[in-house]
Amino acid sequence: MKALTQTELETFLHALQPAWDVRAPIRLSDGTRALGRLEEGPLALLGGRIPRKPTDVFFAQQEKVFDALPDGSFRQEEPPQKPLFVLGFTAEDLECLEFIDRFFSSGFADDIYLRKRSGAVIGGLTGKCGSAGELLRIAGGTCDLELVFDGERFIVAAYSEAGEKLEAAMTCAESGASLEDLRRASEALPQDNRRLLEQASALLIAERVPDAFWAEIGERCIACTGCNLVCPTCTCFGVQDWRYPTHIERSRMWDSCQLDAFMREASGHNPLGSEALRTRRRIHHKLAADLRRWGHLTCYLCGRCDTTCPTGIGIVAVAREMVARHAGETARLQG
Amino acid sequence: MPRNPSSNSGHTRADSLYIPATCRIEAVSELTPQEKLFRVSLPDGRPLGHRPGQFVQVSLLGWGEAPISVASSPTREGYFELGVRQAGTLTSAMHRLEPGDTLGIRGPFGNPFDLERMSGRDLLLISGGCGLAPLRSLIQYCEDRPEQFGRVCILYGAKSPADILFKEEIRTWEASASFACATTVDNLPGGACYEGQVGQVTRLIPPLEIDAPRTLAAIVGPPVMYRPVIDELKQKGLTEAQIAISLERHMRCGVGKCGHCTIEHLYCCSDGPVFWLSEVSGLRGAL
């Protein structure tokens, strides 16, 4: 297998730029890591998952729906001039991306998302590249190309024709590298949080979580919306028109189910009229409603909401509290 | 699992889900001081292709977009009508429009009334407030295809005599051999000249003679109306599988993407707005 040093990988990414729009983890001038273009900051491949949701490459915080021109015509964003190569997804991020690909494609296909997503080549970045050098789970697929850091070099695994083409263009010294040991270590990573979510999901579906629990969790929510803004599977958006002298722009921007106005109607009716209901909605949607709609949970444990929430009510924290308080009770009731 | 998108989405452009078709306002009439009826035509007189119970996303460029139920039947060709209450910024801007002005339309969207299942059955059509606007599409359909349905009974409740929508049309329905029709108002302000019934719309149900196994009901109204009306219908022997309800949510996109209209695992815009009660009665926040 090919294995590239950081310098070789950086050289490769720069060499791609004339033909590709390359996005990779970079360090911004304020010190944060983000998926960006190479000219926007130095590469920062190591350090774990990117703090922002990586799916924002295809579903941006604010993006144009169309410009309405005075002659009555409409103008949309042009498709990308160069194909996108986005490197930097963790295994969990890739699962999130796979889900929102299906979400935006199902039923009425969302052309704004698909215009950006179509033709993009996705690179996973896994292995020993956690924030403290710890092993991040190996994806083993679900992307075109995976770079697995073994502590010294990035071992290359291609999973699609597009990935194989990029791999063929990489130059590095003969390595004799293998993913065997890393794969075994990856498979041995603990799955405790996955089991926790599944337990919480079962409690929600069995309606074993009382309203008082949500009232208490909701009390702790300060409606900062951080949980939604960093979540790679949160896809809710609002729509707004902006007036300019030459045209009217209709944009869509991320919205948050933790905001009071999320579902409020012009009549005043608000199906999510309390923080308890809104907090329940956020958790229930990922762990119960989506299970019924899509056949699986839509939290893939990327960890961002738990890291971001200033009051400690990210999804794993809430699931842990839910299970600690109500799982025993359920077992008693079922027993 | 998700239902298929509406097959009647003829005016959603093939190249973009979100670009509206520019339509012309043919006529505007005042229904009440708060509600207006807009008669709209598509370019080249194309039919909207809707079914009763569906909605369109109405665009006013610079103001935004909102879901509005289609208030006319597809059997009335060459135009469609929208009954709009002045409630927010977009609907206020709409109320300033005049014949000849244009507005944008996407759709029709959503799950309509199940006309196939309603065929040959007695219908009990119950609405409150501006819920009569979407139900009017079904009422007109029944009016134009009387042979398709059994007895059709229309019950309507408004806040006050001044709030009654489609007053002239209601008189036509009352006089029609095809329909039984009763209207009531919640309150009768002092000095109001009104000879009809006073009280909640639920009061109109107990006196009805209903052949329950043969009857299907449809309810469209404000959120507070559903539970008491459903309770009365159950008293009459109707099951949840015989009661259709149309739910209101503020759909931003109309196509199951923006997330503002979710009811647990369902999207009101694409799985609804018309549901059989049996599909949603156990879902938190549906009613």
Coordinates of C-alpha atoms in Angstrom, one line a residue:
Chain A
M1 CA 0.0 0.0 0.0
K2 CA 1.1 3.5 -0.6
A3 CA 2.1 5.5 2.5
L4 CA 2.8 9.3 2.3
T5 CA 4.7 11.4 4.7
Q6 CA 3.0 14.7 5.7
T7 CA 5.3 16.5 3.3
E8 CA 4.5 14.1 0.4
L9 CA 0.7 14.5 1.2
E10 CA 0.9 18.2 1.2
T11 CA 2.9 18.2 -2.1
F12 CA 0.2 15.9 -3.6
L13 CA -2.7 18.2 -2.4
H14 CA -1.0 21.3 -3.9
A15 CA -0.3 19.4 -7.1
L16 CA -4.1 18.6 -7.4
Q17 CA -5.1 22.3 -7.3
P18 CA -5.0 23.2 -10.9
A19 CA -7.6 20.6 -11.7
W20 CA -9.4 20.2 -8.4
D21 CA -11.0 22.4 -5.8
V22 CA -9.2 20.9 -2.8
R23 CA -10.6 21.2 0.8
A24 CA -8.6 19.8 3.7
P25 CA -8.1 20.5 7.4
I26 CA -6.3 23.8 7.7
R27 CA -5.5 26.1 10.6
L28 CA -7.3 29.4 10.4
S29 CA -5.6 32.6 11.6
D30 CA -7.7 32.5 14.8
G31 CA -6.2 29.1 15.6
T32 CA -9.2 26.9 14.8
R33 CA -9.1 24.0 12.5
A34 CA -11.5 23.9 9.6
L35 CA -12.1 22.4 6.2
G36 CA -10.7 25.0 3.9
R37 CA -8.8 25.7 0.7
L38 CA -5.0 25.3 1.0
E39 CA -4.4 29.0 0.5
E40 CA -6.5 29.9 3.5
G41 CA -4.1 28.5 6.1
P42 CA -1.5 25.9 6.8
L43 CA -2.5 22.3 6.6
A44 CA -3.5 20.8 10.0
L45 CA -4.3 17.2 9.2
L46 CA -3.7 15.9 12.7
G47 CA -5.8 16.9 15.7
G48 CA -9.0 14.9 15.3
R49 CA -12.4 15.8 14.0
I50 CA -12.9 19.3 12.6
P51 CA -15.0 21.3 15.1
R52 CA -17.5 22.5 12.5
K53 CA -19.8 20.1 10.8
P54 CA -17.8 18.8 7.8
T55 CA -21.0 18.4 5.8
D56 CA -21.2 22.2 5.5
V57 CA -19.1 21.9 2.3
F58 CA -22.3 20.7 0.6
F59 CA -24.9 22.3 2.9
A60 CA -23.5 25.7 3.9
Q61 CA -24.6 27.7 6.8
Q62 CA -26.1 30.2 4.4
E63 CA -26.4 29.6 0.7
K64 CA -28.2 31.0 -2.3
V65 CA -31.5 29.5 -3.4
F66 CA -31.7 31.9 -6.4
D67 CA -31.4 35.5 -7.5
A68 CA -34.6 36.9 -8.9
L69 CA -33.7 39.4 -11.7
P70 CA -35.8 42.4 -12.8
D71 CA -36.5 40.8 -16.1
G72 CA -38.4 38.0 -14.3
S73 CA -35.7 35.4 -14.7
F74 CA -33.9 33.4 -12.0
R75 CA -30.3 32.8 -11.5
Q76 CA -28.9 29.9 -9.5
E77 CA -25.4 29.1 -8.3
E78 CA -23.3 27.7 -11.1
P79 CA -22.1 24.1 -10.6
P80 CA -18.5 24.0 -9.4
Q81 CA -16.0 24.8 -12.1
K82 CA -13.6 22.2 -10.8
P83 CA -14.4 18.9 -9.1
L84 CA -14.2 19.0 -5.3
F85 CA -11.8 16.8 -3.4
V86 CA -12.7 17.1 0.3
L87 CA -10.3 15.4 2.7
G88 CA -10.8 15.3 6.4
F89 CA -13.9 13.2 7.3
T90 CA -13.7 10.8 10.2
A91 CA -15.4 7.5 10.0
E92 CA -18.4 8.9 11.9
D93 CA -18.5 12.0 9.7
L94 CA -18.6 9.7 6.6
E95 CA -21.6 7.9 8.0
C96 CA -23.3 11.3 8.6
L97 CA -22.5 12.3 5.0
E98 CA -23.9 9.0 3.7
F99 CA -27.1 9.7 5.6
I100 CA -27.6 13.3 4.4
D101 CA -26.9 12.2 0.9
R102 CA -29.9 9.9 1.2
F103 CA -31.9 12.6 3.0
F104 CA -31.4 15.2 0.3
S105 CA -31.9 12.7 -2.5
S106 CA -35.0 11.0 -1.3
G107 CA -38.5 12.1 -2.4
F108 CA -38.0 15.5 -4.0
A109 CA -34.3 15.7 -4.8
D110 CA -32.7 18.9 -3.4
D111 CA -30.9 20.3 -6.4
I112 CA -28.9 22.9 -4.4
Y113 CA -27.3 20.2 -2.3
L114 CA -26.8 17.8 -5.2
R115 CA -25.3 20.4 -7.4
K116 CA -22.4 20.7 -4.9
R117 CA -22.3 17.1 -3.9
S118 CA -22.4 15.6 -7.4
G119 CA -18.9 14.6 -8.6
A120 CA -17.2 15.5 -5.3
V121 CA -14.6 13.0 -4.2
I122 CA -14.5 12.3 -0.5
G123 CA -11.4 11.5 1.6
G124 CA -11.5 10.0 5.0
L125 CA -8.8 10.9 7.5
T126 CA -8.4 8.4 10.2
G127 CA -5.9 6.4 12.2
K128 CA -3.7 7.8 14.9
C129 CA -4.7 11.4 14.2
G130 CA -6.9 12.2 17.2
S131 CA -6.5 15.3 19.2
A132 CA -3.9 13.6 21.4
G133 CA -2.7 11.2 18.8
E134 CA -5.3 8.6 19.7
L135 CA -6.6 6.1 17.2
L136 CA -9.7 7.3 15.3
R137 CA -11.9 4.5 13.9
I138 CA -10.9 3.4 10.4
A139 CA -13.8 3.8 8.0
G140 CA -12.9 0.9 5.7
G141 CA -15.2 2.3 2.9
T142 CA -18.0 4.9 2.8
C143 CA -15.6 7.2 1.0
D144 CA -13.6 7.3 -2.2
L145 CA -10.2 7.4 -0.5
E146 CA -9.0 6.9 3.1
L147 CA -5.8 8.2 4.5
V148 CA -5.0 6.3 7.7
F149 CA -2.3 7.8 9.9
D150 CA 0.0 5.2 11.5
G151 CA 1.9 7.7 13.6
E152 CA 4.4 8.5 10.9
R153 CA 2.8 8.3 7.5
F154 CA -0.7 8.3 5.9
I155 CA -1.5 4.8 4.5
V156 CA -3.7 5.1 1.4
A157 CA -6.7 2.9 0.8
A158 CA -8.9 3.6 -2.2
Y159 CA -12.5 2.4 -2.3
S160 CA -13.8 3.8 -5.6
E161 CA -12.6 4.4 -9.2
A162 CA -12.2 8.1 -8.4
G163 CA -10.2 7.2 -5.3
E164 CA -8.0 4.8 -7.2
K165 CA -7.3 7.6 -9.8
L166 CA -6.1 9.9 -7.0
E167 CA -4.1 7.1 -5.4
A168 CA -2.4 6.4 -8.7
A169 CA -1.3 10.1 -8.9
M170 CA 0.4 9.9 -5.4
T171 CA 4.1 9.6 -5.4
C172 CA 5.9 8.2 -2.4
A173 CA 8.7 5.8 -1.5
E174 CA 8.1 2.1 -1.4
S175 CA 6.7 1.5 2.0
G176 CA 5.5 -2.1 2.6
A177 CA 2.8 -0.5 4.7
S178 CA -0.2 -2.5 5.8
L179 CA -3.4 -1.6 7.6
E180 CA -3.7 -5.0 9.3
D181 CA -2.6 -3.9 12.8
L182 CA -4.5 -0.6 12.7
R183 CA -7.6 -2.3 11.5
R184 CA -7.5 -4.8 14.4
A185 CA -7.0 -2.0 16.8
S186 CA -9.8 0.0 15.2
E187 CA -12.2 -2.9 15.5
A188 CA -11.3 -3.3 19.2
L189 CA -12.2 0.4 20.0
P190 CA -15.0 0.5 22.6
Q191 CA -18.6 0.8 21.5
D192 CA -20.0 1.9 24.8
N193 CA -21.6 5.0 23.5
R194 CA -23.2 3.2 20.6
R195 CA -24.8 0.8 23.1
L196 CA -25.9 3.8 25.3
L197 CA -27.7 5.4 22.4
E198 CA -29.4 2.2 21.5
Q199 CA -30.6 1.8 25.1
A200 CA -31.8 5.4 25.1
S201 CA -33.6 4.8 21.8
A202 CA -35.4 1.8 23.2
L203 CA -36.5 3.9 26.2
L204 CA -37.9 6.6 23.9
I205 CA -39.7 4.1 21.7
A206 CA -41.2 2.4 24.7
E207 CA -42.3 5.9 26.0
R208 CA -40.5 5.2 29.2
V209 CA -39.1 8.7 29.5
P210 CA -41.5 11.0 31.4
D211 CA -42.2 14.6 30.5
A212 CA -40.6 15.6 33.8
F213 CA -37.3 14.4 32.5
W214 CA -37.6 16.7 29.4
A215 CA -38.7 19.6 31.6
E216 CA -35.5 19.2 33.6
I217 CA -33.2 18.8 30.7
G218 CA -35.0 21.7 28.9
E219 CA -34.4 23.9 32.0
R220 CA -30.7 23.6 31.3
C221 CA -30.9 24.6 27.6
I222 CA -29.9 28.2 27.0
A223 CA -31.0 28.0 23.4
C224 CA -27.5 28.8 22.0
T225 CA -28.3 26.3 19.2
G226 CA -24.7 25.1 19.2
C227 CA -25.8 21.4 19.2
N228 CA -27.7 21.9 15.9
L229 CA -25.1 24.1 14.3
V230 CA -22.3 21.5 14.7
C231 CA -24.3 18.4 14.0
P232 CA -23.5 16.9 10.6
T233 CA -26.9 15.3 10.3
C234 CA -28.9 18.4 11.3
T235 CA -30.4 19.6 8.0
C236 CA -33.1 22.0 9.1
F237 CA -33.1 25.4 7.3
G238 CA -35.0 28.6 7.1
V239 CA -35.5 30.7 4.0
Q240 CA -35.1 34.5 3.8
D241 CA -35.3 37.0 1.0
W242 CA -32.6 39.8 0.7
R243 CA -33.3 42.9 -1.3
Y244 CA -30.6 44.5 -3.4
P245 CA -30.8 47.4 -5.8
T246 CA -30.2 45.0 -8.8
H247 CA -32.0 41.8 -7.7
I248 CA -33.7 39.9 -4.8
E249 CA -31.7 37.0 -3.4
R250 CA -33.5 34.1 -1.7
S251 CA -31.2 32.3 0.7
R252 CA -31.5 29.5 3.0
M253 CA -29.7 29.2 6.3
W254 CA -29.3 26.6 9.0
D255 CA -32.1 26.7 11.6
S256 CA -32.4 25.2 15.0
C257 CA -35.2 23.2 16.6
Q258 CA -34.0 24.7 19.9
L259 CA -35.3 28.1 19.0
D260 CA -38.8 29.2 20.2
A261 CA -39.8 30.4 16.7
F262 CA -38.7 27.2 14.9
M263 CA -42.3 25.9 14.5
R264 CA -44.3 28.9 15.5
E265 CA -47.0 29.8 13.0
A266 CA -48.3 33.1 12.0
S267 CA -51.5 32.3 14.0
G268 CA -49.4 32.0 17.1
H269 CA -49.8 28.2 17.4
N270 CA -46.5 26.6 18.3
P271 CA -46.3 22.8 18.3
L272 CA -42.8 23.2 20.1
G273 CA -43.8 25.9 22.5
S274 CA -41.6 24.9 25.5
E275 CA -38.0 24.2 26.1
A276 CA -39.0 20.8 27.3
L277 CA -40.7 20.0 24.0
R278 CA -37.8 21.4 22.0
T279 CA -35.2 19.5 23.8
R280 CA -37.2 16.3 23.5
R281 CA -37.6 16.9 19.8
R282 CA -33.9 17.3 19.3
I283 CA -33.0 14.0 21.0
H284 CA -36.2 12.1 20.0
H285 CA -35.8 13.0 16.4
K286 CA -32.3 11.4 16.1
L287 CA -33.0 8.4 18.4
A288 CA -36.6 7.5 17.8
A289 CA -38.4 9.4 15.0
D290 CA -35.6 8.8 12.4
L291 CA -35.3 5.2 13.4
R292 CA -39.0 4.8 12.4
R293 CA -38.6 6.8 9.2
W294 CA -35.2 5.7 8.0
G295 CA -34.7 2.4 9.8
H296 CA -31.7 3.6 11.8
L297 CA -30.5 6.2 14.4
T298 CA -29.2 9.4 12.8
C299 CA -26.7 10.2 15.5
Y300 CA -23.4 8.6 14.5
L301 CA -21.6 9.7 17.7
C302 CA -19.3 12.3 16.1
G303 CA -19.2 13.9 19.5
R304 CA -19.6 17.5 18.4
C305 CA -22.8 18.4 20.3
D306 CA -21.4 17.0 23.5
T307 CA -18.2 19.0 23.1
T308 CA -20.1 22.2 22.1
C309 CA -23.0 22.3 24.6
P310 CA -22.1 24.8 27.4
T311 CA -24.6 23.2 29.8
G312 CA -23.8 19.6 29.2
I313 CA -26.9 18.4 27.4
G314 CA -25.3 17.0 24.2
I315 CA -26.9 13.8 22.9
V316 CA -24.6 11.3 24.7
A317 CA -24.9 13.2 28.0
V318 CA -28.7 13.2 27.8
A319 CA -28.8 9.5 26.7
R320 CA -26.5 8.7 29.7
E321 CA -28.8 10.5 32.1
M322 CA -31.9 9.0 30.5
V323 CA -30.5 5.4 30.8
A324 CA -29.2 6.0 34.3
R325 CA -32.5 7.2 35.5
H326 CA -35.1 5.2 33.6
A327 CA -33.5 2.0 32.3
G328 CA -33.7 0.2 35.6
E329 CA -37.3 1.3 36.0
T330 CA -38.0 -0.1 32.5
A331 CA -36.3 -3.4 33.4
R332 CA -38.5 -3.5 36.5
L333 CA -41.6 -2.8 34.6
Q334 CA -40.8 -5.3 31.9
G335 CA -39.7 -7.9 34.5
Chain B
M1 CA -41.0 4.9 5.6
P2 CA -41.4 8.1 3.5
R3 CA -44.3 8.1 1.0
N4 CA -43.5 8.9 -2.5
P5 CA -43.6 12.6 -3.4
S6 CA -46.8 13.9 -4.8
S7 CA -47.2 12.9 -8.4
N8 CA -49.0 16.2 -9.0
S9 CA -46.0 18.4 -8.7
G10 CA -46.3 19.6 -12.2
H11 CA -45.1 23.2 -11.6
T12 CA -42.0 22.4 -9.7
R13 CA -39.4 23.0 -12.4
A14 CA -37.4 20.1 -13.5
D15 CA -34.1 22.0 -13.1
S16 CA -34.9 23.4 -9.6
L17 CA -37.1 22.4 -6.7
Y18 CA -37.1 25.9 -5.3
I19 CA -37.7 28.2 -8.2
P20 CA -41.4 29.3 -8.4
A21 CA -43.6 29.6 -11.5
T22 CA -44.8 33.1 -12.0
C23 CA -48.6 33.3 -11.9
R24 CA -51.0 36.1 -12.5
I25 CA -53.7 37.2 -10.1
E26 CA -57.0 37.3 -12.0
A27 CA -59.2 38.5 -9.3
V28 CA -59.2 39.5 -5.6
S29 CA -62.3 39.5 -3.4
E30 CA -62.7 40.3 0.2
L31 CA -64.1 37.4 2.2
T32 CA -64.0 39.1 5.6
P33 CA -62.0 42.1 6.9
Q34 CA -59.1 39.6 7.5
E35 CA -59.4 37.2 4.6
K36 CA -59.2 37.6 0.9
L37 CA -59.7 35.2 -2.0
F38 CA -57.2 35.3 -4.8
R39 CA -58.0 33.8 -8.1
V40 CA -54.8 32.9 -9.8
S41 CA -53.8 31.5 -13.2
L42 CA -50.7 29.7 -14.3
P43 CA -48.8 30.8 -17.4
D44 CA -50.5 29.7 -20.6
G45 CA -53.6 28.7 -18.6
R46 CA -52.0 25.4 -17.6
P47 CA -54.0 23.5 -14.9
L48 CA -52.4 23.4 -11.5
G49 CA -52.9 19.7 -11.4
H50 CA -53.8 19.6 -7.8
R51 CA -56.2 17.4 -5.8
P52 CA -58.4 18.7 -2.9
G53 CA -56.4 19.0 0.3
Q54 CA -53.1 19.9 -1.3
F55 CA -51.2 23.2 -0.9
V56 CA -48.9 25.4 -2.8
Q57 CA -45.9 27.4 -1.6
V58 CA -46.7 31.0 -2.4
S59 CA -43.7 33.4 -3.1
L60 CA -43.7 37.1 -3.0
L61 CA -40.1 38.0 -4.0
G62 CA -38.6 40.2 -1.3
W63 CA -41.1 39.0 1.3
G64 CA -40.6 35.2 1.3
E65 CA -42.7 32.1 0.9
A66 CA -45.5 30.5 2.8
P67 CA -47.7 27.4 2.4
I68 CA -51.3 28.2 1.3
S69 CA -54.0 25.6 0.8
V70 CA -55.7 25.5 -2.6
A71 CA -59.3 26.6 -1.9
S72 CA -60.8 25.7 -5.3
S73 CA -61.5 22.3 -6.9
P74 CA -59.5 21.0 -9.8
T75 CA -62.9 20.5 -11.5
R76 CA -63.0 24.4 -11.8
E77 CA -60.6 24.7 -14.7
G78 CA -58.5 27.6 -15.9
Y79 CA -57.7 29.0 -12.5
F80 CA -57.2 28.1 -8.9
E81 CA -58.0 30.0 -5.7
L82 CA -56.2 30.8 -2.5
G83 CA -58.0 32.0 0.6
V84 CA -55.5 34.0 2.7
R85 CA -55.8 35.4 6.2
Q86 CA -53.7 38.4 6.9
A87 CA -51.5 37.1 9.7
G88 CA -47.8 37.7 9.0
T89 CA -45.6 39.8 6.8
L90 CA -46.0 37.7 3.7
T91 CA -49.8 37.5 3.9
S92 CA -50.0 41.2 4.7
A93 CA -48.0 41.9 1.5
M94 CA -50.3 39.5 -0.4
H95 CA -53.3 41.5 0.8
R96 CA -51.9 44.6 -1.0
L97 CA -51.9 42.8 -4.3
E98 CA -54.4 43.5 -7.0
P99 CA -55.6 41.9 -10.2
G100 CA -52.8 41.9 -12.8
D101 CA -50.1 41.5 -10.2
T102 CA -48.0 38.4 -10.1
L103 CA -47.0 35.9 -7.5
G104 CA -44.8 32.8 -7.4
I105 CA -46.1 29.3 -7.0
R106 CA -44.4 26.1 -6.3
G107 CA -46.4 22.9 -6.1
P108 CA -49.0 21.5 -5.7
F109 CA -47.5 19.6 -2.7
G110 CA -48.7 17.3 -0.1
N111 CA -51.0 14.4 0.5
P112 CA -54.5 15.2 -0.6
F113 CA -57.9 13.9 0.6
D114 CA -58.3 10.3 -0.4
L115 CA -61.0 10.7 -3.1
E116 CA -60.8 7.1 -4.1
R117 CA -61.7 6.0 -0.6
M118 CA -64.3 8.7 -0.3
S119 CA -66.0 7.6 -3.5
G120 CA -69.4 6.1 -2.8
R121 CA -69.4 7.1 0.8
D122 CA -71.4 9.6 2.9
L123 CA -69.1 12.5 3.8
L124 CA -69.2 14.7 6.8
L125 CA -67.1 17.8 6.1
I126 CA -66.3 19.8 9.2
S127 CA -64.4 23.1 9.3
G128 CA -63.7 25.9 11.6
G129 CA -62.4 29.5 10.9
C130 CA -60.3 29.7 7.8
G131 CA -60.2 25.9 7.6
L132 CA -63.1 26.2 5.3
A133 CA -60.8 27.5 2.6
P134 CA -58.9 24.1 2.1
L135 CA -62.1 22.2 2.7
R136 CA -63.9 24.3 0.0
S137 CA -61.7 22.5 -2.6
L138 CA -63.3 19.2 -1.6
I139 CA -66.8 20.7 -1.2
Q140 CA -66.6 22.1 -4.7
Y141 CA -65.3 18.8 -6.0
C142 CA -68.4 17.1 -4.4
E143 CA -70.6 19.8 -5.9
D144 CA -69.2 19.1 -9.4
R145 CA -69.2 15.3 -9.1
P146 CA -72.4 14.6 -7.0
E147 CA -72.8 11.1 -8.5
Q148 CA -69.4 10.1 -7.0
F149 CA -70.5 10.5 -3.4
G150 CA -73.3 9.6 -1.0
R151 CA -74.9 12.2 1.3
V152 CA -72.5 15.1 1.9
C153 CA -73.0 17.1 5.1
I154 CA -71.1 20.4 5.6
L155 CA -70.6 21.8 9.1
Y156 CA -68.9 25.1 9.6
G157 CA -68.1 27.2 12.7
A158 CA -66.8 30.7 12.6
K159 CA -65.9 33.1 15.5
S160 CA -68.6 35.6 14.7
P161 CA -71.0 36.4 11.8
A162 CA -68.4 38.9 10.5
D163 CA -65.8 36.0 10.3
I164 CA -67.9 33.7 8.1
L165 CA -66.1 32.9 4.9
F166 CA -67.7 32.3 1.5
K167 CA -71.1 33.5 2.7
E168 CA -72.7 33.4 -0.7
E169 CA -71.4 30.0 -1.5
I170 CA -72.6 28.7 1.9
R171 CA -76.1 29.9 0.9
T172 CA -75.8 27.9 -2.3
W173 CA -74.7 24.8 -0.4
E174 CA -77.6 25.2 2.0
A175 CA -80.0 25.4 -1.0
S176 CA -78.3 22.5 -2.8
A177 CA -80.1 19.1 -3.0
S178 CA -76.6 17.5 -2.9
F179 CA -75.7 18.9 0.5
A180 CA -76.9 19.3 4.0
C181 CA -75.1 22.4 5.4
A182 CA -75.1 24.0 8.8
T183 CA -73.2 27.0 10.1
T184 CA -72.7 28.3 13.6
V185 CA -70.8 31.1 15.2
D186 CA -69.0 31.0 18.6
N187 CA -70.1 34.5 19.6
L188 CA -72.8 36.9 18.6
P189 CA -71.5 40.5 19.3
G190 CA -74.1 43.0 20.4
G191 CA -75.9 44.6 17.5
A192 CA -74.9 41.9 15.0
C193 CA -77.6 41.1 12.6
Y194 CA -77.6 37.3 12.4
E195 CA -80.3 34.7 12.5
G196 CA -78.2 31.5 12.4
Q197 CA -77.0 29.2 15.1
V198 CA -74.7 30.3 18.0
G199 CA -72.3 27.9 19.7
Q200 CA -69.3 25.8 19.0
V201 CA -69.2 23.7 15.8
T202 CA -69.3 20.6 18.0
R203 CA -72.9 21.4 18.9
L204 CA -73.9 20.7 15.3
I205 CA -72.8 17.0 15.4
P206 CA -75.1 15.3 18.0
P207 CA -78.4 16.1 16.1
L208 CA -77.0 14.5 12.9
E209 CA -78.3 11.1 11.8
I210 CA -75.2 9.3 10.6
D211 CA -74.8 5.9 9.0
A212 CA -71.5 5.4 10.7
P213 CA -70.1 2.4 8.7
R214 CA -70.9 4.3 5.4
T215 CA -69.5 7.6 6.5
L216 CA -66.1 9.2 6.2
A217 CA -65.4 12.6 8.0
A218 CA -62.9 15.3 7.2
I219 CA -61.9 18.0 9.6
V220 CA -60.0 21.2 8.9
G221 CA -59.7 24.0 11.4
P222 CA -57.7 25.6 14.2
P223 CA -55.7 23.3 16.5
V224 CA -58.2 23.7 19.4
M225 CA -61.0 22.4 17.3
Y226 CA -59.8 18.9 16.6
R227 CA -60.1 17.0 19.9
P228 CA -63.7 18.1 20.7
V229 CA -64.9 17.4 17.2
I230 CA -63.1 14.0 17.1
D231 CA -64.8 13.1 20.5
E232 CA -68.2 13.9 19.0
L233 CA -67.5 11.9 15.9
K234 CA -66.5 8.9 18.0
Q235 CA -69.7 9.3 19.9
K236 CA -71.4 8.8 16.6
G237 CA -69.6 5.6 16.0
L238 CA -66.8 6.8 13.6
T239 CA -63.4 5.2 14.1
E240 CA -60.1 6.9 13.7
A241 CA -59.6 5.2 10.3
Q242 CA -62.8 7.0 9.1
I243 CA -61.7 10.5 10.1
A244 CA -59.4 12.6 7.9
I245 CA -57.7 15.6 9.3
S246 CA -55.7 18.3 7.7
L247 CA -52.9 19.7 9.9
E248 CA -51.4 23.2 9.7
R249 CA -47.7 23.7 10.0
H250 CA -45.4 26.4 8.7
M251 CA -43.6 24.5 6.0
R252 CA -40.6 26.5 4.8
C253 CA -39.9 24.3 1.8
G254 CA -43.0 22.2 1.2
V255 CA -40.9 19.2 0.1
G256 CA -39.7 17.4 3.3
K257 CA -36.3 19.1 3.6
C258 CA -36.4 22.1 5.9
G259 CA -37.7 20.2 9.0
H260 CA -40.1 22.8 10.3
C261 CA -43.2 20.7 9.9
T262 CA -42.1 17.4 11.5
I263 CA -44.6 15.5 13.6
E264 CA -42.4 12.8 15.2
H265 CA -41.3 10.7 12.1
L266 CA -43.7 12.3 9.7
Y267 CA -43.4 15.5 7.6
C268 CA -46.6 17.4 7.5
C269 CA -45.8 18.8 4.1
S270 CA -45.2 15.5 2.3
D271 CA -46.8 12.8 4.5
G272 CA -49.7 15.3 5.1
P273 CA -51.2 17.8 5.4
V274 CA -54.1 15.4 5.2
F275 CA -53.8 12.3 7.4
W276 CA -56.2 9.7 8.5
L277 CA -56.5 10.2 12.3
S278 CA -55.4 6.6 12.8
E279 CA -52.0 7.5 11.3
V280 CA -51.3 10.3 13.8
S281 CA -53.4 10.0 16.9
G282 CA -50.6 8.4 18.9
L283 CA -48.0 10.9 17.8
R284 CA -46.9 13.6 20.2
G285 CA -47.7 17.0 19.0
A286 CA -49.9 16.0 16.1
L287 CA -53.1 17.4 17.7

